[in-house]
mmCIF file of C-alpha atoms and ligand atoms in Angstrom:
data_model
loop_
_atom_site.group_PDB
_atom_site.id
_atom_site.type_symbol
_atom_site.label_atom_id
_atom_site.label_comp_id
_atom_site.label_asym_id
_atom_site.label_seq_id
_atom_site.Cartn_x
_atom_site.Cartn_y
_atom_site.Cartn_z
ATOM 1 C CA MET T 166 0.000 0.000 0.000
ATOM 2 C CA GLN T 167 1.315 3.402 -1.017
ATOM 3 C CA VAL T 168 0.602 6.611 0.890
ATOM 4 C CA ILE T 169 0.685 9.467 -1.602
ATOM 5 C CA ARG T 170 0.516 13.163 -0.842
ATOM 6 C CA SER T 171 1.181 14.748 -4.214
ATOM 7 C CA ILE T 172 -1.242 15.233 -7.103
ATOM 8 C CA GLU T 173 1.340 14.255 -9.741
ATOM 9 C CA SER T 174 2.133 10.918 -8.046
ATOM 10 C CA VAL T 175 -1.464 9.800 -7.642
ATOM 11 C CA ARG T 176 -2.236 10.818 -11.240
ATOM 12 C CA ARG T 177 0.735 8.802 -12.478
ATOM 13 C CA ALA T 178 -0.195 5.691 -10.467
ATOM 14 C CA VAL T 179 -3.815 5.765 -11.671
ATOM 15 C CA SER T 180 -2.935 6.404 -15.286
ATOM 16 C CA ASN T 181 -0.376 3.558 -15.230
ATOM 17 C CA ALA T 182 -3.042 1.178 -13.936
ATOM 18 C CA GLN T 183 -5.553 2.323 -16.541
ATOM 19 C CA SER T 184 -2.991 2.064 -19.368
ATOM 20 C CA ALA T 185 -2.469 -1.558 -18.339
ATOM 21 C CA GLY T 186 -6.220 -2.138 -18.735
ATOM 22 C CA GLY T 187 -7.060 -1.887 -15.035
ATOM 23 C CA ARG T 188 -10.282 -0.485 -13.621
ATOM 24 C CA VAL T 189 -9.795 2.089 -10.866
ATOM 25 C CA GLY T 190 -12.201 2.560 -7.953
ATOM 26 C CA PHE T 191 -12.159 5.551 -5.622
ATOM 27 C CA VAL T 192 -13.490 6.018 -2.072
ATOM 28 C CA PRO T 193 -13.243 9.608 -0.791
ATOM 29 C CA THR T 194 -13.371 10.038 3.009
ATOM 30 C CA MET T 195 -12.448 12.403 5.804
ATOM 31 C CA GLY T 196 -10.719 9.598 7.719
ATOM 32 C CA ALA T 197 -11.517 8.350 11.249
ATOM 33 C CA LEU T 198 -12.492 5.223 9.359
ATOM 34 C CA HIS T 199 -15.184 2.887 10.684
ATOM 35 C CA GLU T 200 -17.177 -0.104 9.442
ATOM 36 C CA GLY T 201 -19.244 2.145 7.154
ATOM 37 C CA HIS T 202 -16.117 3.237 5.298
ATOM 38 C CA ARG T 203 -14.881 -0.348 5.377
ATOM 39 C CA SER T 204 -17.968 -1.552 3.516
ATOM 40 C CA LEU T 205 -17.337 0.991 0.721
ATOM 41 C CA ILE T 206 -13.677 -0.017 0.483
ATOM 42 C CA ARG T 207 -14.587 -3.737 0.375
ATOM 43 C CA ARG T 208 -17.066 -3.226 -2.437
ATOM 44 C CA CYS T 209 -14.502 -1.092 -4.287
ATOM 45 C CA ARG T 210 -11.876 -3.828 -3.799
ATOM 46 C CA ARG T 211 -14.222 -6.497 -5.177
ATOM 47 C CA GLU T 212 -15.062 -4.488 -8.282
ATOM 48 C CA ASN T 213 -11.737 -2.890 -9.267
ATOM 49 C CA ASP T 214 -8.107 -3.616 -10.032
ATOM 50 C CA LEU T 215 -6.788 -0.534 -8.240
ATOM 51 C CA VAL T 216 -8.363 0.880 -5.064
ATOM 52 C CA VAL T 217 -7.695 4.516 -4.189
ATOM 53 C CA LEU T 218 -8.868 5.809 -0.805
ATOM 54 C CA SER T 219 -8.587 9.521 -0.071
ATOM 55 C CA ILE T 220 -8.379 10.936 3.429
ATOM 56 C CA PHE T 221 -8.826 14.687 3.547
ATOM 57 C CA VAL T 222 -10.657 16.714 6.192
ATOM 58 C CA ASN T 223 -12.014 19.335 3.840
ATOM 59 C CA PRO T 224 -12.116 22.779 5.473
ATOM 60 C CA ALA T 225 -14.388 24.115 2.707
ATOM 61 C CA GLN T 226 -17.344 22.007 3.854
ATOM 62 C CA PHE T 227 -17.303 23.113 7.509
ATOM 63 C CA GLY T 228 -19.049 26.298 8.675
ATOM 64 C CA PRO T 229 -17.184 28.687 11.013
ATOM 65 C CA ALA T 230 -19.058 27.382 14.075
ATOM 66 C CA GLU T 231 -18.662 23.704 13.098
ATOM 67 C CA ASP T 232 -16.267 20.963 14.206
ATOM 68 C CA PHE T 233 -13.391 21.276 11.690
ATOM 69 C CA ALA T 234 -10.767 21.793 14.415
ATOM 70 C CA ARG T 235 -11.925 18.917 16.606
ATOM 71 C CA TYR T 236 -12.880 16.509 13.783
ATOM 72 C CA PRO T 237 -11.068 13.230 14.628
ATOM 73 C CA ARG T 238 -7.762 12.631 12.811
ATOM 74 C CA GLU T 239 -6.387 9.135 13.254
ATOM 75 C CA GLN T 240 -3.813 8.442 10.573
ATOM 76 C CA LYS T 241 -2.302 5.368 12.179
ATOM 77 C CA LYS T 242 -5.609 3.562 12.772
ATOM 78 C CA ASP T 243 -6.850 4.557 9.322
ATOM 79 C CA LYS T 244 -3.734 3.135 7.659
ATOM 80 C CA LYS T 245 -4.209 -0.125 9.517
ATOM 81 C CA LEU T 246 -7.826 -0.483 8.371
ATOM 82 C CA ALA T 247 -6.893 0.463 4.799
ATOM 83 C CA LYS T 248 -4.135 -2.125 4.787
ATOM 84 C CA GLU T 249 -6.477 -4.822 6.132
ATOM 85 C CA GLU T 250 -8.854 -4.089 3.261
ATOM 86 C CA LYS T 251 -6.062 -4.185 0.673
ATOM 87 C CA VAL T 252 -6.284 -0.570 -0.403
ATOM 88 C CA ASP T 253 -3.598 0.114 -3.035
ATOM 89 C CA ILE T 254 -3.222 3.860 -2.557
ATOM 90 C CA ILE T 255 -4.132 6.244 0.233
ATOM 91 C CA PHE T 256 -4.188 9.762 -1.185
ATOM 92 C CA CYS T 257 -3.889 12.283 1.642
ATOM 93 C CA PRO T 258 -3.138 15.722 0.271
ATOM 94 C CA SER T 259 -2.414 18.709 2.523
ATOM 95 C CA ILE T 260 -4.801 21.653 2.697
ATOM 96 C CA LYS T 261 -2.189 23.677 0.788
ATOM 97 C CA THR T 262 -2.134 21.107 -2.005
ATOM 98 C CA MET T 263 -5.918 21.217 -2.376
ATOM 99 C CA TYR T 264 -6.437 24.933 -1.726
ATOM 100 C CA PRO T 265 -3.211 26.808 -2.473
ATOM 101 C CA LYS T 266 -2.972 30.483 -1.539
ATOM 102 C CA GLY T 267 -5.299 32.518 -3.748
ATOM 103 C CA TYR T 268 -7.659 29.574 -4.444
ATOM 104 C CA LEU T 269 -10.887 30.945 -5.983
ATOM 105 C CA THR T 270 -13.061 28.447 -7.819
ATOM 106 C CA TYR T 271 -16.022 26.620 -6.259
ATOM 107 C CA ILE T 272 -18.757 24.312 -7.537
ATOM 108 C CA ASP T 273 -22.264 25.457 -6.659
ATOM 109 C CA ALA T 274 -24.808 22.664 -6.435
ATOM 110 C CA GLY T 275 -27.767 25.042 -6.906
ATOM 111 C CA LYS T 276 -31.103 24.221 -5.343
ATOM 112 C CA LEU T 277 -30.060 20.674 -4.375
ATOM 113 C CA ALA T 278 -27.750 22.321 -1.843
ATOM 114 C CA GLU T 279 -30.431 24.479 -0.275
ATOM 115 C CA SER T 280 -32.832 21.968 1.268
ATOM 116 C CA LEU T 281 -32.441 19.475 4.144
ATOM 117 C CA CYS T 282 -28.892 19.770 5.596
ATOM 118 C CA GLY T 283 -28.151 22.685 3.249
ATOM 119 C CA ARG T 284 -30.652 24.897 5.098
ATOM 120 C CA PHE T 285 -28.712 24.480 8.304
ATOM 121 C CA ARG T 286 -25.160 24.151 6.949
ATOM 122 C CA GLN T 287 -24.635 27.191 4.725
ATOM 123 C CA GLY T 288 -21.987 26.506 2.109
ATOM 124 C CA HIS T 289 -21.597 22.849 3.123
ATOM 125 C CA PHE T 290 -22.543 21.284 -0.217
ATOM 126 C CA ARG T 291 -20.569 23.899 -2.133
ATOM 127 C CA GLY T 292 -17.552 22.692 -0.173
ATOM 128 C CA VAL T 293 -18.447 19.032 -0.726
ATOM 129 C CA ALA T 294 -19.075 19.419 -4.470
ATOM 130 C CA THR T 295 -15.868 21.403 -4.873
ATOM 131 C CA VAL T 296 -13.650 18.907 -3.078
ATOM 132 C CA VAL T 297 -15.192 15.865 -4.748
ATOM 133 C CA GLY T 298 -14.981 17.603 -8.139
ATOM 134 C CA LYS T 299 -11.314 18.350 -7.513
ATOM 135 C CA LEU T 300 -10.593 14.820 -6.264
ATOM 136 C CA LEU T 301 -12.282 13.321 -9.328
ATOM 137 C CA ASN T 302 -10.153 15.521 -11.577
ATOM 138 C CA ILE T 303 -7.022 14.544 -9.701
ATOM 139 C CA VAL T 304 -7.604 10.819 -9.271
ATOM 140 C CA ALA T 305 -9.634 10.316 -12.475
ATOM 141 C CA PRO T 306 -11.114 6.958 -11.358
ATOM 142 C CA ASP T 307 -13.530 4.803 -13.337
ATOM 143 C CA VAL T 308 -15.923 4.330 -10.407
ATOM 144 C CA LEU T 309 -16.732 6.474 -7.373
ATOM 145 C CA TYR T 310 -18.114 4.852 -4.193
ATOM 146 C CA LEU T 311 -20.357 6.836 -1.844
ATOM 147 C CA GLY T 312 -22.466 5.939 1.201
ATOM 148 C CA GLN T 313 -26.253 6.167 1.415
ATOM 149 C CA LYS T 314 -25.743 7.529 4.945
ATOM 150 C CA ASP T 315 -25.132 10.934 3.321
ATOM 151 C CA ALA T 316 -28.117 10.784 0.990
ATOM 152 C CA GLN T 317 -28.163 14.453 -0.005
ATOM 153 C CA GLN T 318 -24.434 14.385 -0.675
ATOM 154 C CA ALA T 319 -24.934 11.428 -3.036
ATOM 155 C CA VAL T 320 -27.704 13.283 -4.909
ATOM 156 C CA VAL T 321 -25.585 16.458 -5.174
ATOM 157 C CA ILE T 322 -22.531 14.556 -6.432
ATOM 158 C CA ARG T 323 -24.467 12.457 -8.942
ATOM 159 C CA ARG T 324 -25.923 15.663 -10.366
ATOM 160 C CA MET T 325 -22.550 17.426 -10.449
ATOM 161 C CA ILE T 326 -21.059 14.470 -12.341
ATOM 162 C CA ARG T 327 -23.902 14.578 -14.837
ATOM 163 C CA ASP T 328 -23.922 18.366 -15.237
ATOM 164 C CA LEU T 329 -20.139 18.649 -15.603
ATOM 165 C CA ASN T 330 -19.869 15.578 -17.873
ATOM 166 C CA LEU T 331 -17.355 13.891 -15.599
ATOM 167 C CA PRO T 332 -16.457 10.438 -16.960
ATOM 168 C CA VAL T 333 -17.026 8.402 -13.807
ATOM 169 C CA ALA T 334 -19.659 5.884 -12.681
ATOM 170 C CA VAL T 335 -21.202 6.228 -9.216
ATOM 171 C CA GLU T 336 -22.095 3.442 -6.804
ATOM 172 C CA VAL T 337 -24.005 4.262 -3.635
ATOM 173 C CA CYS T 338 -23.565 1.676 -0.855
ATOM 174 C CA PRO T 339 -26.056 0.884 1.958
ATOM 175 C CA THR T 340 -25.750 2.528 5.374
ATOM 176 C CA VAL T 341 -23.878 0.410 7.919
ATOM 177 C CA ARG T 342 -25.422 0.526 11.399
ATOM 178 C CA ASP T 343 -24.604 -0.486 14.947
ATOM 179 C CA SER T 344 -26.618 -3.337 16.462
ATOM 180 C CA ASP T 345 -29.214 -0.877 17.867
ATOM 181 C CA GLY T 346 -29.664 0.726 14.444
ATOM 182 C CA LEU T 347 -27.641 3.914 14.907
ATOM 183 C CA ALA T 348 -25.891 4.740 11.619
ATOM 184 C CA LEU T 349 -22.123 4.572 12.047
ATOM 185 C CA SER T 350 -20.483 7.994 11.885
ATOM 186 C CA SER T 351 -17.122 9.442 12.783
ATOM 187 C CA ARG T 352 -19.115 11.884 14.934
ATOM 188 C CA ASN T 353 -20.728 9.187 17.143
ATOM 189 C CA ARG T 354 -17.620 9.284 19.339
ATOM 190 C CA TYR T 355 -18.570 12.791 20.477
ATOM 191 C CA LEU T 356 -21.673 11.368 22.216
ATOM 192 C CA SER T 357 -21.829 10.659 25.945
ATOM 193 C CA GLN T 358 -22.919 7.148 26.885
ATOM 194 C CA ALA T 359 -26.453 8.347 27.632
ATOM 195 C CA GLN T 360 -26.671 10.281 24.367
ATOM 196 C CA ARG T 361 -25.293 7.299 22.457
ATOM 197 C CA THR T 362 -28.074 5.071 23.846
ATOM 198 C CA GLU T 363 -30.755 7.656 23.108
ATOM 199 C CA ALA T 364 -29.497 8.304 19.570
ATOM 200 C CA ALA T 365 -30.862 4.947 18.400
ATOM 201 C CA VAL T 366 -34.292 6.611 18.399
ATOM 202 C CA ILE T 367 -33.450 8.326 15.091
ATOM 203 C CA TYR T 368 -33.475 5.088 13.109
ATOM 204 C CA ARG T 369 -36.449 3.744 15.080
ATOM 205 C CA ALA T 370 -38.433 6.860 14.144
ATOM 206 C CA LEU T 371 -37.424 6.601 10.454
ATOM 207 C CA LYS T 372 -38.296 2.899 10.357
ATOM 208 C CA GLU T 373 -41.662 3.563 11.945
ATOM 209 C CA ALA T 374 -42.364 6.240 9.312
ATOM 210 C CA ARG T 375 -41.445 3.814 6.545
ATOM 211 C CA ALA T 376 -43.788 1.196 8.026
ATOM 212 C CA ARG T 377 -46.633 3.737 8.169
ATOM 213 C CA GLY T 378 -45.939 4.745 4.574
ATOM 214 C CA ARG T 379 -46.000 1.133 3.479
ATOM 215 C CA GLN T 380 -49.209 0.540 5.424
ATOM 216 C CA GLY T 381 -50.987 3.274 3.493
ATOM 217 C CA GLU T 382 -50.291 6.605 5.220
ATOM 218 C CA ARG T 383 -50.224 9.119 2.355
ATOM 219 C CA ASP T 384 -49.861 12.391 4.283
ATOM 220 C CA ALA T 385 -46.154 13.340 4.244
ATOM 221 C CA HIS T 386 -46.665 16.053 6.871
ATOM 222 C CA ALA T 387 -48.259 13.563 9.253
ATOM 223 C CA LEU T 388 -45.253 11.232 8.841
ATOM 224 C CA VAL T 389 -42.800 14.049 9.497
ATOM 225 C CA ARG T 390 -44.738 15.227 12.563
ATOM 226 C CA ARG T 391 -44.668 11.696 13.953
ATOM 227 C CA ILE T 392 -40.892 11.328 13.397
ATOM 228 C CA ARG T 393 -40.314 14.602 15.174
ATOM 229 C CA SER T 394 -42.558 13.795 18.141
ATOM 230 C CA LYS T 395 -41.122 10.285 18.573
ATOM 231 C CA ILE T 396 -37.552 11.597 18.698
ATOM 232 C CA LEU T 397 -38.493 14.405 21.077
ATOM 233 C CA SER T 398 -40.477 12.171 23.416
ATOM 234 C CA GLU T 399 -37.965 9.309 23.540
ATOM 235 C CA SER T 400 -34.707 11.242 23.804
ATOM 236 C CA SER T 401 -33.071 14.492 24.857
ATOM 237 C CA GLY T 402 -32.210 15.216 21.197
ATOM 238 C CA THR T 403 -33.461 18.313 19.394
ATOM 239 C CA VAL T 404 -34.706 17.802 15.862
ATOM 240 C CA GLU T 405 -33.011 20.179 13.402
ATOM 241 C CA TYR T 406 -35.192 18.843 10.622
ATOM 242 C CA ALA T 407 -37.258 15.829 9.655
ATOM 243 C CA ALA T 408 -38.341 15.703 6.037
ATOM 244 C CA CYS T 409 -40.037 13.615 3.413
ATOM 245 C CA VAL T 410 -38.760 14.367 -0.105
ATOM 246 C CA HIS T 411 -38.471 12.757 -3.512
ATOM 247 C CA ALA T 412 -35.385 10.503 -3.345
ATOM 248 C CA ASP T 413 -33.893 11.630 -6.666
ATOM 249 C CA THR T 414 -34.806 15.326 -6.879
ATOM 250 C CA LEU T 415 -35.107 16.156 -3.147
ATOM 251 C CA ALA T 416 -38.349 17.968 -3.995
ATOM 252 C CA PRO T 417 -40.616 18.262 -0.930
ATOM 253 C CA LEU T 418 -43.601 15.929 -0.934
ATOM 254 C CA LYS T 419 -47.135 16.395 0.296
ATOM 255 C CA LYS T 420 -48.243 12.934 -0.701
ATOM 256 C CA ILE T 421 -46.324 9.724 -0.068
ATOM 257 C CA GLU T 422 -45.836 8.121 -3.472
ATOM 258 C CA GLY T 423 -42.909 7.126 -5.705
ATOM 259 C CA ARG T 424 -39.347 6.879 -4.403
ATOM 260 C CA ILE T 425 -39.341 8.514 -0.999
ATOM 261 C CA LEU T 426 -36.404 9.756 1.067
ATOM 262 C CA ILE T 427 -37.191 10.362 4.704
ATOM 263 C CA ALA T 428 -34.329 12.105 6.423
ATOM 264 C CA ALA T 429 -33.602 13.706 9.762
ATOM 265 C CA ALA T 430 -30.876 15.674 11.506
ATOM 266 C CA VAL T 431 -30.864 15.540 15.288
ATOM 267 C CA ARG T 432 -28.650 17.333 17.788
ATOM 268 C CA PHE T 433 -27.471 15.711 20.986
ATOM 269 C CA GLY T 434 -25.684 18.504 22.816
ATOM 270 C CA ARG T 435 -23.117 19.853 20.338
ATOM 271 C CA THR T 436 -23.221 16.715 18.209
ATOM 272 C CA ARG T 437 -25.267 16.717 15.046
ATOM 273 C CA LEU T 438 -26.333 13.320 13.666
ATOM 274 C CA ILE T 439 -28.047 12.597 10.355
ATOM 275 C CA ASP T 440 -29.809 9.527 9.042
ATOM 276 C CA ASN T 441 -32.237 8.556 6.299
ATOM 277 C CA ILE T 442 -34.223 5.745 4.724
ATOM 278 C CA ILE T 443 -35.276 5.373 1.092
ATOM 279 C CA PHE T 444 -38.333 3.343 0.175
ATOM 280 C CA SER T 445 -40.834 3.108 -2.645
ATOM 281 C CA VAL T 446 -44.597 3.416 -2.617
ATOM 282 C CA LYS T 447 -46.390 2.438 -5.821
ATOM 283 C CA VAL T 448 -48.355 5.268 -7.409
HETATM 284 P P1 LIG U 590 -16.955 10.771 5.595
HETATM 285 O O1 LIG U 590 -15.606 10.286 5.978
HETATM 286 O O2 LIG U 590 -17.894 10.901 6.735
HETATM 287 O O3 LIG U 590 -16.905 11.986 4.699
HETATM 288 O O4 LIG U 590 -17.595 9.617 4.694
HETATM 289 C C1 LIG U 590 -16.944 9.106 3.565
HETATM 290 C C2 LIG U 590 -17.883 8.208 2.804
HETATM 291 O O5 LIG U 590 -18.314 7.136 3.649
HETATM 292 C C3 LIG U 590 -19.165 8.950 2.357
HETATM 293 O O6 LIG U 590 -19.514 8.521 1.049
HETATM 294 C C4 LIG U 590 -20.170 8.502 3.374
HETATM 295 O O7 LIG U 590 -21.505 8.531 2.897
HETATM 296 C C5 LIG U 590 -19.716 7.083 3.645
HETATM 297 N N1 LIG U 590 -20.218 6.640 4.961
HETATM 298 C C6 LIG U 590 -20.079 7.272 6.148
HETATM 299 N N2 LIG U 590 -20.722 6.595 7.123
HETATM 300 C C7 LIG U 590 -21.288 5.511 6.538
HETATM 301 C C8 LIG U 590 -22.104 4.431 7.004
HETATM 302 N N3 LIG U 590 -22.456 4.313 8.286
HETATM 303 N N4 LIG U 590 -22.485 3.496 6.104
HETATM 304 C C9 LIG U 590 -22.133 3.589 4.792
HETATM 305 N N5 LIG U 590 -21.374 4.586 4.289
HETATM 306 C C10 LIG U 590 -20.966 5.544 5.147
#
């Protein structure tokens, strides 16, 4: 396994593999790797000849009051996990490499960036789209692997790839959860023991909403109200948003039909957790 910090070196390694007929898969992350990341890497390993994992805590996607400074950085542990999963290349550029002095150009994801998490994290998806756009230009993989855990991010990136004609396929992998249902996240470690136990209510509330939708509830507002009240009554979390939108366009829904994304962001103290479920209801 190679650890590469420079743009030229990663470009060379990828283009050598592709010239030899190899297929290159890419998993971008911010490190502090857990079983969710591992599942993306495993799938990428199964489906490609060369596996590139990037680890870059992207300052452009954090707001001024967010956790950029305290975001966990665990190079040694991350390297160990990457090695176990037979990653070929870890690309870990410095901030200066990605955003040299005088850096100016950003990718704006338009209205997809304004709803759900975008309403509460100004500039977040602009930062995400920019860094993923840059990483795709640098690494130039054949396939990009993303997690369903960050559903809006996957929608934004798919659209960016389509709109900018980037020659890469996208695979979105299922959310990996702890045994009580809480979606794995690098941020779960910020939770106290009590908060960690309570946080499982997020997935319970989403699952209950899905069950109601499948059983015939058609009123999206009623589903959202129920998610909110369940989380509030069964935990000390505060609900930043709960929403029911179209899974591909993120358009708000009044009626439950088609491919539905139900998503929520919940705060436990200073820690913000997100989760979602996608399901289909026949029209
Ligand atoms: P992050 O390091 O949080 O930026 O995540 C890197 C990639 O891993 C993103 O595509 C995430 O959606 C994905 N990911 C994070 N957590 C999970 C999870 N619990 N299950 C599946 N994928 C995940």
